[in-house]
Short mmCIF file of C-alpha atoms and ligand atoms in Angstrom, two decimals:
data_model
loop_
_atom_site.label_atom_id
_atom_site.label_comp_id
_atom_site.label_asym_id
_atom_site.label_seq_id
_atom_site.Cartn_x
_atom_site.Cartn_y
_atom_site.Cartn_z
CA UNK F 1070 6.34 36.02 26.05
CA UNK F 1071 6.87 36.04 22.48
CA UNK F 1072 5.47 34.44 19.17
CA UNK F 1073 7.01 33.15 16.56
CA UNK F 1074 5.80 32.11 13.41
CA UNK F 1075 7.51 30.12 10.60
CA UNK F 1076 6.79 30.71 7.32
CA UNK F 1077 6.72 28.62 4.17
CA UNK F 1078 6.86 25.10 5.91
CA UNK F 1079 4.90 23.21 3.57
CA UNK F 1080 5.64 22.78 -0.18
CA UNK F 1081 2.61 23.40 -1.33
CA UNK F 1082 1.58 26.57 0.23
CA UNK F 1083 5.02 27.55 -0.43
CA UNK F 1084 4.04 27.33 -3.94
CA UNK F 1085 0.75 28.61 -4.17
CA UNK F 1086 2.01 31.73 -2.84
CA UNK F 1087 4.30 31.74 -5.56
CA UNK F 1088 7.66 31.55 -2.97
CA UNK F 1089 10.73 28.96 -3.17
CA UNK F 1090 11.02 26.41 -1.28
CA UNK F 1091 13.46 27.65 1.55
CA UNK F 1092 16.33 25.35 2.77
CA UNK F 1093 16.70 26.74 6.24
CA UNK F 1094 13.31 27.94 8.45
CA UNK F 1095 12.04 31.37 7.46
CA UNK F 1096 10.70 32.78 10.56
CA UNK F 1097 9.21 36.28 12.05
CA UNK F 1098 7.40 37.61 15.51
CA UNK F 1099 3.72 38.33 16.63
CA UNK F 1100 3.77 40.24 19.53
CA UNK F 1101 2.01 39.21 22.71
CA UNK F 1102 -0.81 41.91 21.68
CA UNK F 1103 -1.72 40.03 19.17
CA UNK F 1104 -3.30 37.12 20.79
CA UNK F 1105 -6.64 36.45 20.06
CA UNK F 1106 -8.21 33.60 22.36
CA UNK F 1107 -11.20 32.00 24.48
CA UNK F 1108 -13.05 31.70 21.05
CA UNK F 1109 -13.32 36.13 20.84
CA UNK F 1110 -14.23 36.77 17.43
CA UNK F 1111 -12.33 38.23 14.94
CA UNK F 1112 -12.59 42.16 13.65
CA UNK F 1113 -11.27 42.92 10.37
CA UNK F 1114 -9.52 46.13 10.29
CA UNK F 1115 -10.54 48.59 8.38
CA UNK F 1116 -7.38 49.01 6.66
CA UNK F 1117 -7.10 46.17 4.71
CA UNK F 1118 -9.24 44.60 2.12
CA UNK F 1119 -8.21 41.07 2.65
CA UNK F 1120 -7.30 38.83 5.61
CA UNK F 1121 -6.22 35.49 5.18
CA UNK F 1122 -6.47 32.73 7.44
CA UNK F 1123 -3.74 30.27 8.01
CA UNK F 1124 -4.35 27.33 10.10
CA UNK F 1125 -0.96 25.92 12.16
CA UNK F 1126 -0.10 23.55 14.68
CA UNK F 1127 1.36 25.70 17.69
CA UNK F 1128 3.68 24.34 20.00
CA UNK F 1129 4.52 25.99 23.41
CA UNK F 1130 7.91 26.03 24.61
CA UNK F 1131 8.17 24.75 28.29
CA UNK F 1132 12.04 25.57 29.40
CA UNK F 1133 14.58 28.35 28.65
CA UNK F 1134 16.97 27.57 26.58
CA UNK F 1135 19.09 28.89 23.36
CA UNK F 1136 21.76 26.78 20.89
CA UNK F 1137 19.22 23.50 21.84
CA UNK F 1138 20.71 20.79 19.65
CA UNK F 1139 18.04 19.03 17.39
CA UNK F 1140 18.25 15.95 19.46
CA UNK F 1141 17.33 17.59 23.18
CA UNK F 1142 14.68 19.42 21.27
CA UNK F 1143 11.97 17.45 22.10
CA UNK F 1144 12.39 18.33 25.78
CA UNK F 1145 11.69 21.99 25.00
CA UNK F 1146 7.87 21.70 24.61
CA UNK F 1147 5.52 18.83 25.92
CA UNK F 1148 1.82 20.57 24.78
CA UNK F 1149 0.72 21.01 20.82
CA UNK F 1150 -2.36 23.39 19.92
CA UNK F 1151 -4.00 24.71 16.89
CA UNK F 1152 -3.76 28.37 16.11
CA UNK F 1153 -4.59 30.89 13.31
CA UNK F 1154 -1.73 33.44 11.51
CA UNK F 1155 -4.01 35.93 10.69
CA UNK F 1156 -2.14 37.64 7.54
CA UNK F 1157 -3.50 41.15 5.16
CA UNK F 1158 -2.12 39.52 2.57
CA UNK F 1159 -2.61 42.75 0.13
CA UNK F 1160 -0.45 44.85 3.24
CA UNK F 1161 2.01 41.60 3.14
CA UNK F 1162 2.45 41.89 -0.81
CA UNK F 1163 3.05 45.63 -1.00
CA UNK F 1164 5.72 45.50 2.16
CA UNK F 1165 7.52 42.28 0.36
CA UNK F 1166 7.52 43.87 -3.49
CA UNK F 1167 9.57 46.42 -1.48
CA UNK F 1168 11.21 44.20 0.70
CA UNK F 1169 9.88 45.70 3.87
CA UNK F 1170 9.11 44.04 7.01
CA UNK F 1171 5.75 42.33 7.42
CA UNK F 1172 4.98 43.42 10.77
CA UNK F 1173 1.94 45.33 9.21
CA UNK F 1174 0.80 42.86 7.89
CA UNK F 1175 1.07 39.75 10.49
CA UNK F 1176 1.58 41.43 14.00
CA UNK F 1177 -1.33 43.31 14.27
CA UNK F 1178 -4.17 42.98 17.00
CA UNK F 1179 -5.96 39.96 17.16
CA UNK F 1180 -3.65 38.48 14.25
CA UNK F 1181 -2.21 35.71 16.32
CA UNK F 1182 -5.32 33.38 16.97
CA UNK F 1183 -4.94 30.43 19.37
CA UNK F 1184 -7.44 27.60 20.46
CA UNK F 1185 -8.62 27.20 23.79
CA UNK F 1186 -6.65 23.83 24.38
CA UNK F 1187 -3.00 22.01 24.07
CA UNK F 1188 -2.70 18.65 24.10
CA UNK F 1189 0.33 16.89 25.97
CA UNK F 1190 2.92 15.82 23.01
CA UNK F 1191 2.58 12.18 24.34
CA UNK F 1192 -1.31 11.50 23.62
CA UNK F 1193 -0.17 11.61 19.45
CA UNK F 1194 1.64 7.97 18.51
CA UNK F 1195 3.37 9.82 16.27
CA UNK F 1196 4.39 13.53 16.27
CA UNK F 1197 5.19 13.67 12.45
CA UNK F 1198 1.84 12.14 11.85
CA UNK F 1199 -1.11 15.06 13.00
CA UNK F 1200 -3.52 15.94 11.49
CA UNK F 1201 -5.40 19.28 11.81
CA UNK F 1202 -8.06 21.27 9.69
CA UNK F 1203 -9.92 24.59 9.49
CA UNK F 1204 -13.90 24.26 8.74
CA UNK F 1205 -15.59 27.53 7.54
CA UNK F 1206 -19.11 27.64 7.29
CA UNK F 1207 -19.20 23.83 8.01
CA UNK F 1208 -16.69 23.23 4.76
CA UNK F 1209 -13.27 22.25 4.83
CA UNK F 1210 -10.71 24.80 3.60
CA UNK F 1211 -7.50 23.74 4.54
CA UNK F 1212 -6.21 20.46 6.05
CA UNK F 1213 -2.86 19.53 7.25
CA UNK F 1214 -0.75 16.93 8.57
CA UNK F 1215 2.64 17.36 10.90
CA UNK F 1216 4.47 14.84 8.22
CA UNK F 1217 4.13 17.30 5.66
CA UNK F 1218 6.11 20.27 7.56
CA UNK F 1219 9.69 20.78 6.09
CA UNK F 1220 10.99 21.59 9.01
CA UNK F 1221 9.58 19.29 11.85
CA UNK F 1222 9.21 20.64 15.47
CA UNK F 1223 12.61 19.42 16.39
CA UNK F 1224 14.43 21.19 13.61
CA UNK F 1225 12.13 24.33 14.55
CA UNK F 1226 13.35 24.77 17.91
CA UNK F 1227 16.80 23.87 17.18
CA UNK F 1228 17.08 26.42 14.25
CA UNK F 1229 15.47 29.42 15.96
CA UNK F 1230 16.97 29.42 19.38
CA UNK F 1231 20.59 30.05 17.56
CA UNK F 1232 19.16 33.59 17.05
CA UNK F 1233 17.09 34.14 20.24
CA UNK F 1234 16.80 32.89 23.91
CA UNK F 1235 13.71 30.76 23.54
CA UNK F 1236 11.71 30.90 26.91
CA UNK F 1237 8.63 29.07 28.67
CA UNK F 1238 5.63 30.39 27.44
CA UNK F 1239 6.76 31.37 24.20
CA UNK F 1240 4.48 29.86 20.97
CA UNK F 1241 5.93 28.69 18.01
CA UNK F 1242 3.27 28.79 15.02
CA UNK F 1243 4.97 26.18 12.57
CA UNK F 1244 3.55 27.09 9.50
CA UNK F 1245 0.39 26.55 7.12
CA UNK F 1246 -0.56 24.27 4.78
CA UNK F 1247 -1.79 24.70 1.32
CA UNK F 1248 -5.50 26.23 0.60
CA UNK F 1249 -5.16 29.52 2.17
CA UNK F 1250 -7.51 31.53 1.71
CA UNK F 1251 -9.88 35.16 2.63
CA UNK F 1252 -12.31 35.50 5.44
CA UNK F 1253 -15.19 37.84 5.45
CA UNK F 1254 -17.57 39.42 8.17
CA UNK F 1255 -19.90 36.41 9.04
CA UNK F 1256 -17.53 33.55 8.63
CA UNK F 1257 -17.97 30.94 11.58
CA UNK F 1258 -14.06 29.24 11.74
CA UNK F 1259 -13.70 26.18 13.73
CA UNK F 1260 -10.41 24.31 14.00
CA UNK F 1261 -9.96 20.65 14.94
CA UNK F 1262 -6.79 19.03 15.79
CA UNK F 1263 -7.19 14.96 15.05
CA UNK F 1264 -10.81 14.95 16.17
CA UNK F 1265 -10.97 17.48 18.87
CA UNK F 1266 -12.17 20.33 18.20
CA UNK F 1267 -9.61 23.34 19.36
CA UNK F 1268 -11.11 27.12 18.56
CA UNK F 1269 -14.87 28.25 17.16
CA UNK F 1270 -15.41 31.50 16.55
CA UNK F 1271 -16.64 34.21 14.26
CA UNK F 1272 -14.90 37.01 11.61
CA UNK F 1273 -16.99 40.43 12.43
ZN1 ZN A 1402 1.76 31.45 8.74
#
């Protein structure tokens, strides 16, 4: 099984992070050691100063396939969940002013957290229409909606498996919205997709 995460999908977290707007899907792997699930909480490693959270829709891919045209690509998943990219973002900035690879800094343990539930693609009306958050503390840091992804699911799937054999099992994280942001020992992060609520746990 394999994760893979797409970066800069949103305009404005694409800008906030100071990065262009890409015109073809930037993505990059989490291994399957870095799953972090059934609500465990979340340890900070000691070797980096600041972890970010960003909040994505995760869809799970169903059936092998590679070279899926954009119009079959629908059939290739049938569940969407809510997930957290865990990112050092001071590891992430050092390896990209060098232009490095950010494994470092997004493939380490526990950096790949996923909620406890998917929900089957046909209870949304509308699949470019979702909305999802992140609560910390009981506030509301970041909030996002599927019609604000520039690269919807379909284009996602479509675009990747030219490179790589997609497979079932395999999660696609599809990218944050704006308001990234640092977690610290004590945070309590709970993530709702539309109004169900999809992980709650703790940073230690
Ligand atoms: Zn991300």
């Amino acid at each position: 099984m394999k994760i893979i995460c797409i970066g800069r999908n949103y305009v404005e977290h694409a800008q906030e992070l100071n990065n262009d707007v890409p015109d073809e899907p930037v993505f990059f792997l989490k291994p399957d050691s870095s799953l972090l699930r059934n609500n465990d909480s979340f340890y900070i490693p000691d070797w980096t100063k600041e972890v970010h959270y960003e909040t994505e829709l995760v869809i799970r891919i169903n059936r092998l396939g590679k070279y899926i045209d954009k119009q079959f690509a629908s059939r290739y998943y049938h569940e969407i969940g809510l997930g957290i990219d865990f990112t050092a973002r001071d590891v992430q900035n050092e390896l990209k002013k060098n232009g490095l690879p950010w494994e470092k800094a997004k493939a380490f343990d526990q950096a790949a957290a996923l909620g406890k539930y998917f929900i089957p693609t046909d209870n949304f009306p509308e699949k470019n229409n979702i909305q999802f958050k992140l609560t910390i503390n009981g506030n509301t840091v970041q909030q996002g909606n599927s019609g604000l992804m520039i690269f919807n699911f379909e284009e996602i799937i479509s675009f990747v498996s030219k490179f790589m054999t997609l497979k079932m099992g395999d999660l696609i994280y599809t990218g944050t919205p704006a308001g990234v942001g640092p977690v610290k020992i004590g945070d309590h992060l709970e993530g709702y997709l539309e109004d169900k609520k999809m992980f709650d746990f703790f940073i230690k």
